[in-house]
Coordinates of C-alpha atoms in Angstrom, one line a residue:
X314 CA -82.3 108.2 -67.2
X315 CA -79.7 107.7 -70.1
X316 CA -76.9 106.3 -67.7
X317 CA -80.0 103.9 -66.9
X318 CA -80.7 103.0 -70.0
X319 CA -77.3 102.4 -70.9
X320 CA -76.4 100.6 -68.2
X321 CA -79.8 98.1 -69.2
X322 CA -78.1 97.7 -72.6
X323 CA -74.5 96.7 -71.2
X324 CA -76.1 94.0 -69.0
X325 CA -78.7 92.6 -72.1
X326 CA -75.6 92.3 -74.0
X327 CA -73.5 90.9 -71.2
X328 CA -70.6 93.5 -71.6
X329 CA -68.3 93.9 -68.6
X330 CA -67.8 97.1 -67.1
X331 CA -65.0 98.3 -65.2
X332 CA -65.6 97.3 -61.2
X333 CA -68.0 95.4 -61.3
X334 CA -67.3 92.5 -63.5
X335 CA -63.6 93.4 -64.3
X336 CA -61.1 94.7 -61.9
X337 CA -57.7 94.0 -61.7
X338 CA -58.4 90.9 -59.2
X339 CA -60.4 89.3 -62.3
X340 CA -58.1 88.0 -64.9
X341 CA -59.4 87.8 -68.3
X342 CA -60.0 83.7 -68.1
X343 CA -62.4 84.6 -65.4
X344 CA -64.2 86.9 -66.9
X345 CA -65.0 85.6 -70.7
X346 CA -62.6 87.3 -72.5
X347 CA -59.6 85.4 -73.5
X348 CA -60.0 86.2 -76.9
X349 CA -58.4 89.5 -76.2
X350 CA -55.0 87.9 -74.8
X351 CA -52.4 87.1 -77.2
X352 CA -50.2 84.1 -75.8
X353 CA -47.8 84.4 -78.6
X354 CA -46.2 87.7 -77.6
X355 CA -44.6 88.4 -74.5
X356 CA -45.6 90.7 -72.0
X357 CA -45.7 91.2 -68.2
X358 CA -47.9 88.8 -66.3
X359 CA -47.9 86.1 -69.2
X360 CA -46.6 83.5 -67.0
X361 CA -49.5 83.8 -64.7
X362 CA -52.4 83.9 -67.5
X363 CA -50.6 80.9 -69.3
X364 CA -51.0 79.2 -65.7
X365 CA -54.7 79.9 -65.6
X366 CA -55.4 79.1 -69.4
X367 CA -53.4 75.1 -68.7
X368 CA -54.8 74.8 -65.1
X369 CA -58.6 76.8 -65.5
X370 CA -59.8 79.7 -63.7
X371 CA -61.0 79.8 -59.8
X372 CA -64.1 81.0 -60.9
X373 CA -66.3 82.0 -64.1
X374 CA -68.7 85.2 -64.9
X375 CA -72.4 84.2 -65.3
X376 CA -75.6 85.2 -66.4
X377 CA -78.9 84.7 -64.8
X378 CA -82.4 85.3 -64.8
X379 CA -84.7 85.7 -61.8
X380 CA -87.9 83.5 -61.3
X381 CA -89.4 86.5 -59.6
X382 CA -89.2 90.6 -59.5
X383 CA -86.4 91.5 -58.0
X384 CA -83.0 93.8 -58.0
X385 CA -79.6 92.6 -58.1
X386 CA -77.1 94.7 -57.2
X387 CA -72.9 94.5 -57.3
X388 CA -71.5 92.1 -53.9
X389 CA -74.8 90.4 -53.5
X390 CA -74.5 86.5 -52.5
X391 CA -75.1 84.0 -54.6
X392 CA -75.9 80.6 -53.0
X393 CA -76.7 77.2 -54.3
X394 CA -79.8 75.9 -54.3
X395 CA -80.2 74.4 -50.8
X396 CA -79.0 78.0 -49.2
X397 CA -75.9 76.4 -47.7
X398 CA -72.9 77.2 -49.3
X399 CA -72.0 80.8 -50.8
X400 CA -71.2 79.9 -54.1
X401 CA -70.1 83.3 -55.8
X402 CA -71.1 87.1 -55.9
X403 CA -73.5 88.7 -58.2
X404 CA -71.7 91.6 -60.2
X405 CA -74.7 93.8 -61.5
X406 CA -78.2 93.5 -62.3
X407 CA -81.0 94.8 -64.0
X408 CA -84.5 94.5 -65.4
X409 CA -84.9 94.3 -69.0
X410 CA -87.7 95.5 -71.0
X411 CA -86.6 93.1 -74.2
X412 CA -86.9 90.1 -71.9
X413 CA -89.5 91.5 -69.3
X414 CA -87.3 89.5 -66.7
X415 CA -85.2 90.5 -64.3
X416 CA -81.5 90.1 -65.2
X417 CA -78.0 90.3 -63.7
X418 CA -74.3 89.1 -63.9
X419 CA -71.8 87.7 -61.5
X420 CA -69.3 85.1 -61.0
X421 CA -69.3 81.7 -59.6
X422 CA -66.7 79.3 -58.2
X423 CA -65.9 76.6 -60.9
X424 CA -66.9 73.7 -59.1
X425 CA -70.8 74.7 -59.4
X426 CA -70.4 76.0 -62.9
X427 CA -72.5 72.8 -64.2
X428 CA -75.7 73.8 -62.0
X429 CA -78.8 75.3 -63.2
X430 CA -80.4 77.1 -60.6
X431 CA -78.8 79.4 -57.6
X432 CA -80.2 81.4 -55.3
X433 CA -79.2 85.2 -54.7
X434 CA -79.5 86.9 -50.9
X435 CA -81.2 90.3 -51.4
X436 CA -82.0 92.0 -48.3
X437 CA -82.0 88.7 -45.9
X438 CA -84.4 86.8 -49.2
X439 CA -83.6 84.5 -51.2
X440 CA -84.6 84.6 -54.7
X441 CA -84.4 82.0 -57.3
X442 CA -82.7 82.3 -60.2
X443 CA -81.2 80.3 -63.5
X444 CA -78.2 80.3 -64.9
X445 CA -78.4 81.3 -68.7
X446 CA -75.8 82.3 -71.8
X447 CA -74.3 85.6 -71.8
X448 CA -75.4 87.8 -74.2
X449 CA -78.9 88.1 -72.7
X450 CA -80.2 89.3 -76.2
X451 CA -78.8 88.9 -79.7
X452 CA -76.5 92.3 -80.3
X453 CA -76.0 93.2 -84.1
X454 CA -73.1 94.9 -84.7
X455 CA -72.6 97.1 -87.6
X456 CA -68.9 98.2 -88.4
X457 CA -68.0 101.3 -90.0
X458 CA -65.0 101.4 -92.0
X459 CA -63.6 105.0 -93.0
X460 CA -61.3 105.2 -95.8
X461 CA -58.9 108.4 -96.0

């Protein structure tokens, strides 16, 4: 139950965890956090994230919501909305009690980044789902600063 629970909170607040939607195939472009590379220092592979940052990643995480009850799980297919072309992978999924939807994340190919709806393969059916903004729900953050 609580590595249930807080794998429900990591998806509602669209955090990444370690393979599923970050590996070290996903570069940090890819995966929403380029705040977290510093382009002014040098490092090992800076050549290759500078490339991705002028020329823009292959493909982008997501969020979605399903129209309909269903479970998303890590590898699933994510189509577009005709069922012809595999468009992406879903990356994990969930349902959330604070939205009473089901929920999930996973990446698309950057060329279908602008659509609204996709549809996801789970067990040969196809379920409709939108794209929405990651976080799923509004996280408050409360910082606490010891002083020695």
């Amino acid at each position: 139950c609580g590595l249930g629970s807080r794998d429900i909170l990591r998806i509602e607040a669209g955090h990444s965890l370690y393979g599923h939607e970050i590996d070290e195939a996903i570069n940090p472009y890819e995966a929403g956090l380029s705040w977290v590379v510093k382009l002014k220092k040098d490092f090992i592979g800076k050549s290759a994230l500078v490339k991705i940052k002028e020329e823009g990643a292959e493909k982008k995480r997501i969020g979605f919501v399903l129209k309909e009850r269903g479970m998303v799980r890590k590898n699933y297919p994510i189509y577009d909305e005709k069922e012809e072309k595999l468009i992406g992978w879903a990356t994990s999924g969930t349902y959330s009690p604070n939205l009473d939807k089901f929920i999930g994340m996973g990446y698309l190919k950057k060329e279908y980044l602008d659509i609204s709806l996709i549809k996801i393969k789970i067990r040969e059916k196809f379920y409709e789902a939108n794209l929405v903004k990651i976080p799923f729900v509004e996280v408050k953050v409360m910082r606490r600063y010891v002083y020695v």
